[in-house]
XYZ file of C-alpha atoms in Angstrom:
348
model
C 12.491 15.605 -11.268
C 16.056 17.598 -11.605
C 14.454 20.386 -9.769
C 13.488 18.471 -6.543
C 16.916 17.335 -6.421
C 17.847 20.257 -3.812
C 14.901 19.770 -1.762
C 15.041 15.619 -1.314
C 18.563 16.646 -0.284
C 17.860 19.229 1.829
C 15.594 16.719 3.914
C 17.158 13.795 3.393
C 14.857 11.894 1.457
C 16.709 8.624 -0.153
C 14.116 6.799 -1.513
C 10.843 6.739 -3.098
C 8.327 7.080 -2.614
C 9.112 8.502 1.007
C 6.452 10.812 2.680
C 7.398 12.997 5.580
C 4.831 15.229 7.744
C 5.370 18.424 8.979
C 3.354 20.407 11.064
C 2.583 24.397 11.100
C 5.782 26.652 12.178
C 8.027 23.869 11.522
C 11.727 25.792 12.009
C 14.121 25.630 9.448
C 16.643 22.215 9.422
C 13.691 20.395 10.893
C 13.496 17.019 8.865
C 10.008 15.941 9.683
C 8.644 13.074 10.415
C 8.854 9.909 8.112
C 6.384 7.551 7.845
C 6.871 4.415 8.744
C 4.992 2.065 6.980
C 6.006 0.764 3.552
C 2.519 -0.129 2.255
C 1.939 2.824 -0.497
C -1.309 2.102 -1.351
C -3.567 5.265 -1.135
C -5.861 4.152 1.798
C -3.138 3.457 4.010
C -1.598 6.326 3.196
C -4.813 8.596 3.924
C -5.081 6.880 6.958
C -1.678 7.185 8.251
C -2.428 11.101 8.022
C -4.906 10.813 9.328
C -3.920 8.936 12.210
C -1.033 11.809 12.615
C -3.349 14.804 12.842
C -5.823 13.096 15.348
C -2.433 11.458 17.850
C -1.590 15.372 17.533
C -4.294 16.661 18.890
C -5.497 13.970 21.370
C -1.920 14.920 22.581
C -3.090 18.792 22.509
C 0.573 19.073 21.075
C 1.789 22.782 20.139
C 2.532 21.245 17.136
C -1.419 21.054 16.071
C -3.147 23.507 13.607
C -5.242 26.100 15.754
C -7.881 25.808 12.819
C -7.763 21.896 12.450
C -11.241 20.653 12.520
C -10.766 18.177 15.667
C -10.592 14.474 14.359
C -10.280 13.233 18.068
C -13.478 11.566 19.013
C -15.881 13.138 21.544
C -16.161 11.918 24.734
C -18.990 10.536 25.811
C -20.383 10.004 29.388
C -23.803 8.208 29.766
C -26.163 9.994 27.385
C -23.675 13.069 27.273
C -21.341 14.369 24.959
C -18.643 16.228 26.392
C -17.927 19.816 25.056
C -19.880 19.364 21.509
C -21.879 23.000 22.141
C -18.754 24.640 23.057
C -18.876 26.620 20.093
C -22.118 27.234 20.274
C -23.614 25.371 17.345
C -27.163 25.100 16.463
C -27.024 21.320 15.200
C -24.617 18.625 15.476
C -23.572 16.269 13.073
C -22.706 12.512 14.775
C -20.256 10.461 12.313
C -20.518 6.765 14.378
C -18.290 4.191 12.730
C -15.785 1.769 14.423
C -12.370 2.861 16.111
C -9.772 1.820 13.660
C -11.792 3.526 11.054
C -10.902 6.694 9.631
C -13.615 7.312 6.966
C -15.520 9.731 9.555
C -12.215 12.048 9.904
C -12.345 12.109 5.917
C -15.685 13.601 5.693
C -14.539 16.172 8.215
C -11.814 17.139 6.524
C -13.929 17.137 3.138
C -16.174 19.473 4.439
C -14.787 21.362 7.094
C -13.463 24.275 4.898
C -17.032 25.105 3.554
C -18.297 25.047 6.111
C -15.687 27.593 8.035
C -15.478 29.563 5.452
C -19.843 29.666 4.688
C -19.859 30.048 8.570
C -22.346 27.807 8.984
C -23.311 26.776 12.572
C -23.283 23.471 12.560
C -19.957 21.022 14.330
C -19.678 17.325 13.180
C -18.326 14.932 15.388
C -16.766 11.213 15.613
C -18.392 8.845 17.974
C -16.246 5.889 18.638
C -18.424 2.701 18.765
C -17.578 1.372 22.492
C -18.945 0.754 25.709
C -18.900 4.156 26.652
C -21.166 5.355 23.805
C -23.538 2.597 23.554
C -26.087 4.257 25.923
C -26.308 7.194 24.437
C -25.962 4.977 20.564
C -29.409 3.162 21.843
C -30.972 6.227 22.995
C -30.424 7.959 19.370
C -32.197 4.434 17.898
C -28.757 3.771 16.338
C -29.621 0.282 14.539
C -27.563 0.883 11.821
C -23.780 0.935 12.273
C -21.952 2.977 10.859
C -24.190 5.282 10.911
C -24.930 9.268 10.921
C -27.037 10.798 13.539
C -28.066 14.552 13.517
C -28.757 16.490 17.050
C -30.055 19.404 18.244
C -29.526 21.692 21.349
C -32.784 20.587 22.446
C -31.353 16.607 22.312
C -34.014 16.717 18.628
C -32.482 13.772 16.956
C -32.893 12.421 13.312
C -30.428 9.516 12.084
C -29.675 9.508 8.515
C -32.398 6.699 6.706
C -30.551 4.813 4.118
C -27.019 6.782 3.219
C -24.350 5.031 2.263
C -21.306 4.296 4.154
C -18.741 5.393 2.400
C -16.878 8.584 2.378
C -18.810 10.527 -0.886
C -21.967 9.059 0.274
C -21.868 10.452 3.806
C -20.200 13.661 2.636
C -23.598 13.828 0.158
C -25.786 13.284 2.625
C -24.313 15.909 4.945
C -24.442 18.307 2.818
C -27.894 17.340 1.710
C -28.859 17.787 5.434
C -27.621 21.369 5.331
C -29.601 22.276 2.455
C -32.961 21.140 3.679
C -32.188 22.587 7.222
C -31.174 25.627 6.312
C -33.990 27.700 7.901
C -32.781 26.448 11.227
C -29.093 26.677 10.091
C -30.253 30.635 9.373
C -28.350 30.430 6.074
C -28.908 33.439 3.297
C -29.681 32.488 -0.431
C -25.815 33.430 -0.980
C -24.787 30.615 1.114
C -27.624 28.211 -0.038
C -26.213 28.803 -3.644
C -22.457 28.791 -2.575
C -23.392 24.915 -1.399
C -25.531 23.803 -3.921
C -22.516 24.962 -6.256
C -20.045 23.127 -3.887
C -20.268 19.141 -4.979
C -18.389 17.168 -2.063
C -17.592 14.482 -5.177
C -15.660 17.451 -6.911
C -12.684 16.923 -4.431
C -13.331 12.942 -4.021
C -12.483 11.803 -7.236
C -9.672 12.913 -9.576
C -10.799 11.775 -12.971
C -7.854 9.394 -14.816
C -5.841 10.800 -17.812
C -6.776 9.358 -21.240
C -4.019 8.152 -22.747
C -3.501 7.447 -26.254
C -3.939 3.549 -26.877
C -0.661 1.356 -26.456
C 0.014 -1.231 -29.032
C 0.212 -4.789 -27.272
C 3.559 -6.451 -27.698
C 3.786 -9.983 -29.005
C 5.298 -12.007 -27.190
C 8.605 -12.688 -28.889
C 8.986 -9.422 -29.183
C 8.571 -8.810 -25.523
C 11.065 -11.796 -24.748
C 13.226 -10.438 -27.290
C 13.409 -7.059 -25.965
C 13.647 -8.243 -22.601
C 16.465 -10.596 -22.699
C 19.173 -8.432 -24.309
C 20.917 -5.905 -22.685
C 21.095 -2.533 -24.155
C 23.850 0.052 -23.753
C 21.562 3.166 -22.989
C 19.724 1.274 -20.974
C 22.758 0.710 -18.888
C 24.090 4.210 -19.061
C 21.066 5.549 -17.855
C 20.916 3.497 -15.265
C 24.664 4.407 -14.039
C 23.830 8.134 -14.330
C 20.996 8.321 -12.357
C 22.755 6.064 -10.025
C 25.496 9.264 -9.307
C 22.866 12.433 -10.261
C 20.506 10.803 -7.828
C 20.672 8.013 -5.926
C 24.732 9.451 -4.629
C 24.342 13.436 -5.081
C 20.921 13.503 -3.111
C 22.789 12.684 0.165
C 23.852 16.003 1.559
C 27.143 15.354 2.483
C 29.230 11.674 1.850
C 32.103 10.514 3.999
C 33.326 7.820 6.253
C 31.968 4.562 5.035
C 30.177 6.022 2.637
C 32.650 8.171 0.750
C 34.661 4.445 0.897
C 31.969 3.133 -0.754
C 31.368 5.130 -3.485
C 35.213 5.220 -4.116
C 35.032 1.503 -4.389
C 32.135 1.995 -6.957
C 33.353 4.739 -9.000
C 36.692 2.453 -9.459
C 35.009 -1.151 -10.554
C 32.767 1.458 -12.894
C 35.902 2.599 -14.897
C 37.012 -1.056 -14.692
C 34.366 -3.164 -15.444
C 31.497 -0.865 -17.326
C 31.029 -2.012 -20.948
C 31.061 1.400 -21.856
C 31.507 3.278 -25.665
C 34.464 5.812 -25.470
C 32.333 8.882 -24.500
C 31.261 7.398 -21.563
C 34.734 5.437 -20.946
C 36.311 9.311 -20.667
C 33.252 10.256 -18.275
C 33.577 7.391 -15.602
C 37.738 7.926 -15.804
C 37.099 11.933 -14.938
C 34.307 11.077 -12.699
C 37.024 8.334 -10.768
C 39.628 11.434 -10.818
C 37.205 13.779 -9.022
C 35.970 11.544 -6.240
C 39.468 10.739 -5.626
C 40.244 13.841 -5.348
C 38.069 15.137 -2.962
C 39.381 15.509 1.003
C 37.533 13.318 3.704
C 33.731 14.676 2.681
C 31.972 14.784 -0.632
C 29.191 17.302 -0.538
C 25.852 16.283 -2.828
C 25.255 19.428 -3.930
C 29.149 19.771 -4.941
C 28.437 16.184 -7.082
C 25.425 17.660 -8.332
C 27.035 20.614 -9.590
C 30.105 18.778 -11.058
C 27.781 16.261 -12.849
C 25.442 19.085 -14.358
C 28.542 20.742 -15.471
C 30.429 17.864 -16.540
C 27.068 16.867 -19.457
C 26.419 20.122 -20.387
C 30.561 20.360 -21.366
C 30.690 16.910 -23.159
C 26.958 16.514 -23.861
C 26.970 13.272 -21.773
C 23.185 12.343 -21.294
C 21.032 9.188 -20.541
C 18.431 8.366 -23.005
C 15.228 9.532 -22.481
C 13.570 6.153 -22.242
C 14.256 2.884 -21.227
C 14.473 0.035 -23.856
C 14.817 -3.733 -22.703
C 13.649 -2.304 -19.020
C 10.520 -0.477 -20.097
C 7.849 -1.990 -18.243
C 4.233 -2.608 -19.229
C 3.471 0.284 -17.099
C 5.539 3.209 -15.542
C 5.779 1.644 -11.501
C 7.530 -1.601 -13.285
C 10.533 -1.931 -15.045
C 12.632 1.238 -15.491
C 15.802 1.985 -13.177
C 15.863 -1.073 -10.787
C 15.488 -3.139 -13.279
C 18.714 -1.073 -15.337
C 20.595 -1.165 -11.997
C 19.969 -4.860 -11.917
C 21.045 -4.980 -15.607
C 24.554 -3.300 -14.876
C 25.313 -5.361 -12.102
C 25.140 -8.341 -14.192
C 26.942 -6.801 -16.955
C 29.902 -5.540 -14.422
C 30.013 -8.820 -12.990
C 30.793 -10.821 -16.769
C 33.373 -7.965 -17.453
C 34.862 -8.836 -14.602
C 35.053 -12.842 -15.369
């Protein structure tokens, strides 16, 4: 969106979808931290936060939230568990899964707030499946793995009978838990009804947007649409190639500024372009050139905003022969792609 613009070039962001972390106090000019990993798909990128917060705090960095719920599993030495009464809880809540899962950290973090804020006296903690726990996992009758386990301060246990593993179903069952031991929990009818209000499923699930029904292209019409090349489509594509992809760098030159000199130029050579836009990429060549050794983004920015709303320059609202069938495919790569092509005939 137009508005971000300032803030992905504050921060550098010059791609998407990028996602950087940063942590409480972060000072001003900080970047963050970008995540590595390319593979968007939501549970990676759940548990690549996850994985953040906990290497934070096994770290006891500065950097960590004071009033984090801890994520970093407790240690465990023969039938102990280190430090899990520090607080002084009445009950305990065990969440025993594998290492490399994060599901247990989830249903922390699900309920951790309600139960902060409802003040009720109960801690819930990860228990890494590994030598060092299986002692105390066979003294709790663990048969099931993974599994949930509540304890008491006088080592009363009762596992969890047939809950399942997954993150709403252990969040349910938690908070089930709470309910029925809320005598022992000493919990006042406000904060029985403030949890029986509270569904942990509310916050799981965010329920899709109806959308009106889309009419199913043929396909000749989809291969006709597909293989032409249309001008707005190419337009659009070249100015969101400068608003964006150029301006949202925070300052160009070196390289860089050689670069876009090069492309600006072969743009007022080559583009295909009606005489509105001819006069745009001829004034748009004349002010890069004119610029000293550094191009600011936000000086682009401000040039290009001024520059449409003087001469009413703007890219079409949609795309045409690079809609896609849905809004991730198709759209500007596939325009960029499109004016390459067209650039390179012109050139012929």
């Amino acid at each position: 969106m137009e508005e971000n613009m300032p803030t992905c070039r504050e921060y550098e962001v010059m791609g998407y979808p990028i996602l950087k972390f940063f942590t409480p106090n972060t000072p001003t000019g900080d970047m963050g931290i970008e995540r590595l990993s390319k593979d968007n798909t939501v549970p990676t990128i759940k548990k690549d936060m996850v994985e953040f917060i906990t290497d934070l705090q096994f770290k006891k960095s500065e950097k960590a939230g004071q009033n984090w719920p801890s994520l970093v599993p407790a240690s465990v030495n023969g039938l102990e568990i280190l430090h899990i009464w520090d607080q002084n809880p009445t009950m305990a809540v065990l969440l025993i899964e594998e290492a490399y899962s994060t599901m247990g950290s989830e249903v922390i973090l699900d309920l951790s707030g309600t139960l902060t804020k409802l003040k009720v006296p109960l801690v819930m903690a990860k228990i890494d499946i590994n030598a060092e726990s299986d002692q105390l996992l066979q003294k709790l009758t663990v048969s099931q793995k993974p599994s949930l386990v509540a304890i008491s301060r006088d080592s009363i246990s009762e596992v969890f009978p047939s809950v399942a593993a997954t993150r709403i179903g252990w969040s349910l069952a938690i908070n089930d838990f709470i309910l029925r031991k809320s005598s022992e929990l000493s919990l006042n009818k406000q904060m029985l009804a403030d949890l029986s209000q509270k569904k942990p499923e509310d916050s799981l699930y965010v329920q899709p947007l109806k959308s009106e029904a889309q009419k199913i292209e043929t396909r000749k019409k989809l291969i006709n649409r597909r293989y032409k090349v249309f001008t707005s489509d190419l337009e659009k594509a070249v100015i969101y190639s400068i608003s964006h992809e150029v301006a949202q760098h925070s300052s160009i030159s070196g390289h860089t500024l050689q670069s876009l000199l090069q492309y600006v130029t072969v743009l007022e050579k080559f583009f295909p372009a009606r005489i509105e836009m001819s006069v745009f990429l001829r004034d748009l060549h004349s002010w890069v050139n004119m610029q000293q050794d550094t191009i600011r983004g936000e000086d682009l920015s401000s040039w290009m905003e001024s520059y449409q709303g003087r001469h009413g320059i703007r890219a079409s609202k949609d795309w045409v022969g690079c809609r896609g069938s849905e809004d991730q495919f198709g759209g500007y790569p596939c325009g960029l792609w499109s004016v390459w092509h067209a650039l390179t005939i012109n050139q012929a």
